[in-house]
Amino acid sequence: MKQTRKSFLTTSLLAAGYAALPFKPVFALGKGSSKMKFRFTPYTLELRHVFTIASNSRSTTPVVLTEIEYDGIIGYGEASMPPYLGESHQTVTDFYKKVNLEQFNNPFELENILTYIDNIDHKNCAAKAGIDIALHDLIGKLMNQPLYNIWGFDKTKTPNTTYTIGIDKPDVVRQKVKEAAEFKLLKVKLGRDTDKEMIETIRSVTDKPLTADANQGWKDKQFALDMLHYLHEKGVVVIEQPMDKDNIDDHAWLKERSPIPIIADEGCQRLVDIPRIHHAYHGINIKLMKSTGLREAHKMLDLARALGMKVMLGCMTETSCAISAASHLSPMVDWADLDGALLISNDVYDGTKVIDGRVTLNDRPGIGVVKK
Ligand code: MG
């Protein structure tokens, strides 16, 4: 039987432990005639440093900021499109012009709405995330609850976040490491012929534990294994995407021999990928811009856990909007890599903060952001 809006809200509030909480829901529902209004604005993020990984360098990232308004309440969202993912201001704008949310009059019907969004086109993952995030923010605001409460997660269990050191000249790398004094874990971008130089440079200024990301840069499995033993000796605790994402067999070979966990990032985009790759990796890196947003990210977290996999929660270069959205999943992950908003100089939101290196959720409803 189809659940009514009122019974859904009652069930959700009970699931969220509403009775024991000091929040009161905003009962803006039930008027019957309200429509969701969707708006979007292209925006360009300026990076504090030129950012170099194995495949490219850049100093800006295109994003599209989104809003869904319902009964006078606005949910915020964001699509971030680093160029290597194949989306742009143009593709996201084209996608959003096809979206008609006014056909729905209940924002709580996430499955219906997001299935409709997913079926508009088979690509456009970041564009879809921009709608998914705004919808989750809206629902949290309508219930006057932070998402982590609605999901039943413990906000005191958030992890430290890594802070990413891009590939660069030794003096710049040393400077970046010094700027990252607050962080307990540093993430090193590898996958070029300067990998050992990068590690030695970082080790000349800090002995903090490191995570590493080769971004598919290593071409040979034996070379990759030798590097993993070297990195293990140097205090690297986990590696992302050592080799080409399509080379599943060599990753499976590497997984059997590696001294540290191997995480699929480029090799695992969405829920449907996990059964295909789970034998070849110890874990997956979930990112909202790959997963099409929070709804599927939550499902990926659950499936990965059911399969005994590790989970990393990552990001693109994003404002505090998408970072805050992801941070509500962070109490449930092994590693958080949510430094995207810290790498930009023109953030437009205030949201989840990094305090003393740790992802720190606030008590605001929804994803917990306000415009600056
Ligand atoms: Mg990665």
Coordinates of C-alpha atoms and ligand atoms in Angstrom, one line a residue:
M1 CA 0.0 0.0 0.0
K2 CA 1.3 3.4 -0.8
Q3 CA 2.5 5.3 2.2
T4 CA 0.8 8.6 2.8
R5 CA 2.9 11.7 3.4
K6 CA 1.8 11.9 7.0
S7 CA 2.5 8.3 7.8
F8 CA 6.0 8.6 6.1
L9 CA 6.8 11.6 8.2
T10 CA 5.6 9.9 11.4
T11 CA 7.7 6.8 10.6
S12 CA 10.7 8.8 9.7
L13 CA 10.5 10.9 12.9
L14 CA 10.2 7.8 15.0
A15 CA 13.2 6.3 13.1
A16 CA 15.1 9.4 13.8
G17 CA 14.3 9.2 17.5
Y18 CA 12.4 12.4 17.3
A19 CA 10.6 12.0 20.6
A20 CA 13.9 12.2 22.4
L21 CA 15.3 15.2 20.6
P22 CA 14.9 18.9 21.2
F23 CA 14.1 19.7 17.5
K24 CA 10.6 20.4 16.2
P25 CA 9.7 19.5 12.6
V26 CA 8.6 22.3 10.3
F27 CA 5.2 21.0 9.3
A28 CA 5.1 22.8 6.1
L29 CA 3.6 19.7 4.5
G30 CA 0.1 18.7 3.8
K31 CA -1.1 21.7 1.8
G32 CA -1.4 19.5 -1.3
S33 CA -0.9 22.2 -3.8
S34 CA 2.8 22.8 -3.2
K35 CA 5.2 22.2 -6.0
M36 CA 9.0 21.8 -5.9
K37 CA 10.8 24.6 -7.7
F38 CA 14.3 23.8 -9.0
R39 CA 17.0 26.5 -9.8
F40 CA 20.6 26.3 -10.7
T41 CA 23.6 28.6 -11.1
P42 CA 27.0 27.8 -12.8
Y43 CA 30.0 28.8 -10.7
T44 CA 33.7 28.4 -10.9
L45 CA 35.9 27.4 -8.0
E46 CA 39.3 29.0 -7.7
L47 CA 42.0 26.6 -6.2
R48 CA 44.5 27.9 -3.7
H49 CA 47.3 25.9 -5.4
V50 CA 47.6 24.5 -8.9
F51 CA 46.5 20.9 -8.4
T52 CA 48.3 18.1 -10.2
I53 CA 47.5 14.4 -10.2
A54 CA 48.9 11.6 -12.4
S55 CA 46.8 12.6 -15.4
N56 CA 46.4 16.4 -15.4
S57 CA 46.9 19.8 -13.7
R58 CA 44.3 22.6 -13.1
S59 CA 43.7 25.8 -11.1
T60 CA 39.9 26.0 -11.4
T61 CA 36.9 23.6 -11.1
P62 CA 33.5 24.2 -12.7
V63 CA 30.5 23.6 -10.4
V64 CA 26.8 24.2 -10.6
L65 CA 25.0 25.4 -7.4
T66 CA 21.4 24.1 -7.1
E67 CA 18.3 24.9 -5.0
I68 CA 15.0 23.1 -4.6
E69 CA 12.3 25.2 -3.0
Y70 CA 9.1 23.8 -1.5
D71 CA 6.6 25.7 0.7
G72 CA 9.1 28.5 1.1
I73 CA 12.0 26.2 2.4
I74 CA 15.1 25.9 0.2
G75 CA 17.4 22.9 0.0
Y76 CA 20.9 23.5 -1.3
G77 CA 22.9 21.2 -3.6
E78 CA 25.9 21.2 -5.9
A79 CA 27.3 19.4 -8.9
S80 CA 31.2 19.5 -9.2
M81 CA 32.7 18.6 -12.5
P82 CA 36.5 18.1 -12.5
P83 CA 37.2 17.8 -16.3
Y84 CA 38.4 14.2 -16.3
L85 CA 34.9 13.0 -15.4
G86 CA 33.4 14.3 -18.7
E87 CA 30.9 16.7 -17.3
S88 CA 31.0 20.5 -17.7
H89 CA 28.9 23.6 -17.1
Q90 CA 27.3 22.9 -20.5
T91 CA 26.5 19.2 -20.0
V92 CA 25.0 19.9 -16.5
T93 CA 23.0 22.9 -17.7
D94 CA 21.7 20.8 -20.6
F95 CA 20.7 18.0 -18.2
Y96 CA 19.0 20.4 -15.8
K97 CA 16.9 21.9 -18.6
K98 CA 15.3 18.5 -18.9
V99 CA 14.4 18.2 -15.2
N100 CA 10.8 18.8 -14.2
L101 CA 10.3 18.5 -10.5
E102 CA 7.0 20.2 -10.5
Q103 CA 5.4 16.9 -11.5
F104 CA 6.1 15.8 -7.8
N105 CA 4.2 17.3 -4.9
N106 CA 5.9 15.3 -2.1
P107 CA 9.7 15.8 -1.7
F108 CA 9.8 12.7 0.6
E109 CA 9.3 10.5 -2.4
L110 CA 13.0 10.2 -2.9
E111 CA 12.9 6.8 -4.7
N112 CA 10.4 8.1 -7.2
I113 CA 12.0 11.4 -7.8
L114 CA 15.6 10.2 -8.0
T115 CA 14.7 7.2 -10.2
Y116 CA 13.1 9.7 -12.5
I117 CA 16.3 11.9 -12.4
D118 CA 18.5 8.8 -13.0
N119 CA 16.5 7.8 -16.0
I120 CA 16.7 11.1 -17.8
D121 CA 20.2 10.1 -19.1
H122 CA 22.6 7.3 -18.3
K123 CA 25.5 9.6 -17.6
N124 CA 25.5 13.0 -15.8
C125 CA 26.4 11.6 -12.3
A126 CA 27.5 15.0 -10.9
A127 CA 24.4 16.7 -12.3
K128 CA 22.2 14.0 -10.6
A129 CA 24.1 14.5 -7.3
G130 CA 23.3 18.2 -7.5
I131 CA 19.6 17.4 -7.3
D132 CA 20.0 14.5 -4.8
I133 CA 21.9 16.7 -2.3
A134 CA 19.4 19.6 -2.6
L135 CA 16.5 17.2 -2.0
H136 CA 18.1 15.7 1.1
D137 CA 18.8 19.1 2.4
L138 CA 15.2 20.1 1.8
I139 CA 13.9 17.0 3.6
G140 CA 16.1 17.5 6.6
K141 CA 14.9 21.1 6.8
L142 CA 11.3 20.1 6.5
M143 CA 11.8 17.7 9.4
N144 CA 14.1 20.2 11.2
Q145 CA 16.7 17.4 11.6
P146 CA 20.3 17.0 10.6
L147 CA 20.7 14.1 8.1
Y148 CA 22.9 12.1 10.4
N149 CA 20.0 12.0 12.9
I150 CA 17.5 10.9 10.2
W151 CA 20.0 8.1 9.2
G152 CA 20.7 7.2 12.8
F153 CA 24.4 7.9 12.8
D154 CA 26.4 9.1 15.8
K155 CA 27.9 12.5 15.1
T156 CA 30.6 11.9 17.7
K157 CA 32.1 9.1 15.6
T158 CA 33.3 11.2 12.7
P159 CA 36.8 10.4 11.5
N160 CA 39.8 12.6 10.9
T161 CA 40.0 13.8 7.3
T162 CA 43.1 13.5 5.1
Y163 CA 44.5 16.6 3.5
T164 CA 45.7 16.2 0.0
I165 CA 49.2 17.1 -1.2
G166 CA 49.3 17.3 -5.0
I167 CA 52.3 16.4 -7.1
D168 CA 54.7 19.3 -7.1
K169 CA 58.3 20.5 -6.8
P170 CA 60.0 19.6 -3.4
D171 CA 60.0 23.1 -2.0
V172 CA 56.2 23.5 -2.8
V173 CA 55.5 20.1 -1.3
R174 CA 57.3 21.0 1.9
Q175 CA 55.3 24.2 2.1
K176 CA 52.0 22.4 1.6
V177 CA 52.9 19.9 4.3
K178 CA 53.7 22.8 6.7
E179 CA 50.3 24.4 5.8
A180 CA 48.6 21.1 6.8
A181 CA 49.9 21.2 10.4
E182 CA 46.3 20.7 11.7
F183 CA 45.8 17.4 9.9
K184 CA 46.5 14.0 11.4
L185 CA 46.6 12.2 8.1
L186 CA 48.1 13.5 4.8
K187 CA 47.1 12.1 1.4
V188 CA 49.8 11.9 -1.3
K189 CA 49.1 12.0 -5.0
L190 CA 51.4 9.5 -6.8
G191 CA 51.5 7.7 -10.2
R192 CA 54.3 9.6 -11.8
D193 CA 58.1 8.8 -12.0
T194 CA 58.7 11.2 -9.1
D195 CA 56.8 9.0 -6.6
K196 CA 59.7 8.2 -4.3
E197 CA 60.9 11.8 -4.4
M198 CA 57.5 12.9 -3.3
I199 CA 57.5 10.5 -0.3
E200 CA 61.1 11.3 0.7
T201 CA 60.3 15.1 0.5
I202 CA 57.2 14.6 2.8
R203 CA 59.2 12.4 5.1
S204 CA 61.9 15.1 5.4
V205 CA 59.3 17.3 7.2
T206 CA 56.8 15.0 8.9
D207 CA 56.3 11.5 10.2
K208 CA 52.5 11.6 10.1
P209 CA 50.7 8.6 8.7
L210 CA 50.0 8.9 5.0
T211 CA 47.4 7.7 2.5
A212 CA 48.3 7.5 -1.1
D213 CA 46.5 7.7 -4.4
A214 CA 48.2 6.6 -7.7
N215 CA 45.2 7.6 -9.8
Q216 CA 45.8 4.6 -12.2
G217 CA 49.3 5.8 -12.8
W218 CA 51.2 2.5 -12.4
K219 CA 51.3 0.4 -15.5
D220 CA 52.9 -2.9 -14.3
K221 CA 51.6 -5.1 -11.4
Q222 CA 55.0 -6.2 -10.2
F223 CA 56.2 -2.5 -10.2
A224 CA 53.0 -1.7 -8.3
L225 CA 53.6 -4.4 -5.7
D226 CA 57.2 -3.2 -5.2
M227 CA 55.9 0.3 -4.7
L228 CA 53.3 -0.9 -2.1
H229 CA 56.1 -2.6 -0.1
Y230 CA 58.2 0.6 -0.3
L231 CA 55.1 2.8 0.7
H232 CA 54.3 0.4 3.6
E233 CA 57.8 0.8 5.0
K234 CA 57.4 4.6 4.7
G235 CA 54.2 4.7 6.8
V236 CA 51.6 4.7 4.0
V237 CA 48.5 3.0 5.5
V238 CA 46.2 2.7 2.4
I239 CA 46.5 3.1 -1.4
E240 CA 43.9 4.2 -3.9
Q241 CA 43.6 3.0 -7.5
P242 CA 47.2 1.7 -8.2
M243 CA 46.5 0.8 -11.9
D244 CA 44.1 1.2 -14.7
K245 CA 40.5 0.9 -13.6
D246 CA 39.7 -1.6 -16.3
N247 CA 42.5 -3.9 -15.3
I248 CA 40.6 -5.8 -12.6
D249 CA 42.6 -9.0 -12.9
D250 CA 45.9 -7.3 -12.0
H251 CA 44.3 -5.6 -9.1
A252 CA 43.0 -8.9 -7.8
W253 CA 46.6 -10.2 -8.1
L254 CA 47.9 -7.2 -6.2
K255 CA 45.2 -7.5 -3.5
E256 CA 46.4 -11.0 -2.6
R257 CA 50.0 -9.8 -2.1
S258 CA 49.7 -6.1 -0.9
P259 CA 50.9 -5.2 2.6
I260 CA 48.3 -2.4 2.8
P261 CA 44.6 -2.1 1.8
I262 CA 43.8 -1.3 -1.9
I263 CA 40.9 1.0 -2.5
A264 CA 38.9 1.3 -5.8
D265 CA 38.2 4.9 -6.8
E266 CA 38.1 5.3 -10.6
G267 CA 37.3 1.6 -10.7
C268 CA 34.1 1.9 -8.7
Q269 CA 31.7 4.7 -9.6
R270 CA 28.2 3.4 -8.6
L271 CA 26.4 0.7 -6.7
V272 CA 26.3 -1.6 -9.7
D273 CA 30.1 -1.6 -9.9
I274 CA 30.6 -3.2 -6.5
P275 CA 29.7 -6.8 -7.3
R276 CA 31.9 -6.6 -10.4
I277 CA 35.1 -5.4 -8.6
H278 CA 34.8 -6.5 -4.9
H279 CA 37.1 -9.5 -5.3
A280 CA 39.9 -7.2 -6.6
Y281 CA 40.0 -4.5 -3.9
H282 CA 39.9 -4.3 -0.1
G283 CA 37.5 -1.4 -0.3
I284 CA 35.9 1.4 -2.2
N285 CA 36.1 5.2 -2.3
I286 CA 32.5 6.6 -2.3
K287 CA 32.1 10.1 -3.8
L288 CA 28.8 11.8 -4.2
M289 CA 29.7 13.1 -7.7
K290 CA 30.3 9.5 -8.9
S291 CA 27.4 7.9 -7.0
T292 CA 24.8 10.4 -8.2
G293 CA 24.4 11.6 -4.6
L294 CA 23.6 10.6 -1.1
R295 CA 20.9 8.1 -1.8
E296 CA 23.1 5.8 -3.8
A297 CA 26.2 6.6 -1.6
H298 CA 24.3 5.3 1.4
K299 CA 23.4 2.1 -0.5
M300 CA 27.0 1.7 -1.6
L301 CA 28.1 2.0 2.0
D302 CA 25.7 -0.7 3.1
L303 CA 26.6 -3.1 0.3
A304 CA 30.3 -2.7 0.8
R305 CA 30.0 -3.4 4.5
A306 CA 27.8 -6.5 3.8
L307 CA 30.7 -7.7 1.6
G308 CA 33.3 -7.1 4.3
M309 CA 34.9 -4.2 2.4
K310 CA 36.6 -1.1 3.7
V311 CA 35.0 2.3 2.9
M312 CA 36.7 5.6 2.1
L313 CA 34.6 8.7 1.7
G314 CA 36.0 11.1 -0.9
C315 CA 35.2 14.2 -2.7
M316 CA 36.0 16.4 -5.7
T317 CA 37.0 20.0 -5.4
E318 CA 33.7 21.3 -4.0
T319 CA 32.2 24.0 -1.9
S320 CA 31.2 23.3 1.7
C321 CA 27.7 22.4 0.3
A322 CA 28.7 19.0 -1.2
I323 CA 31.4 18.4 1.4
S324 CA 28.8 18.9 4.2
A325 CA 26.4 16.6 2.5
A326 CA 29.0 13.8 2.3
S327 CA 30.1 14.5 5.9
H328 CA 26.8 13.1 7.2
L329 CA 27.9 9.6 6.1
S330 CA 31.3 10.0 7.6
P331 CA 30.6 8.4 11.1
M332 CA 30.3 5.1 9.2
V333 CA 33.5 5.1 7.2
D334 CA 37.1 4.0 7.7
W335 CA 38.8 7.0 6.1
A336 CA 37.4 10.4 5.1
D337 CA 39.0 12.5 2.4
L338 CA 36.8 15.5 2.7
D339 CA 39.2 18.4 2.2
G340 CA 37.7 19.7 -1.1
A341 CA 36.4 22.9 0.3
L342 CA 39.7 23.7 2.0
L343 CA 41.5 23.7 -1.3
I344 CA 39.4 26.6 -2.7
S345 CA 39.5 30.3 -2.1
N346 CA 35.9 31.3 -3.0
D347 CA 33.6 29.0 -1.0
V348 CA 30.0 30.3 -0.8
Y349 CA 28.7 28.1 2.1
D350 CA 29.4 27.7 5.7
G351 CA 28.9 24.0 6.8
T352 CA 30.7 21.0 8.2
K353 CA 34.1 22.1 9.5
V354 CA 37.4 20.4 10.0
I355 CA 38.4 21.1 13.6
D356 CA 41.8 19.8 14.8
G357 CA 41.9 17.6 11.7
R358 CA 38.5 16.0 12.4
V359 CA 35.3 16.2 10.4
T360 CA 33.0 18.1 12.7
L361 CA 29.2 18.0 12.1
N362 CA 27.0 20.9 13.2
D363 CA 23.4 20.7 14.5
R364 CA 21.7 22.6 11.6
P365 CA 18.9 20.7 9.8
G366 CA 19.5 19.0 6.5
I367 CA 23.1 18.9 5.3
G368 CA 23.9 21.8 7.7
V369 CA 24.9 24.7 5.5
V370 CA 24.1 28.3 5.3
K371 CA 25.1 30.8 2.5
K372 CA 28.0 33.0 3.5
Ligands
MG1 MG 41.3 8.9 -5.8

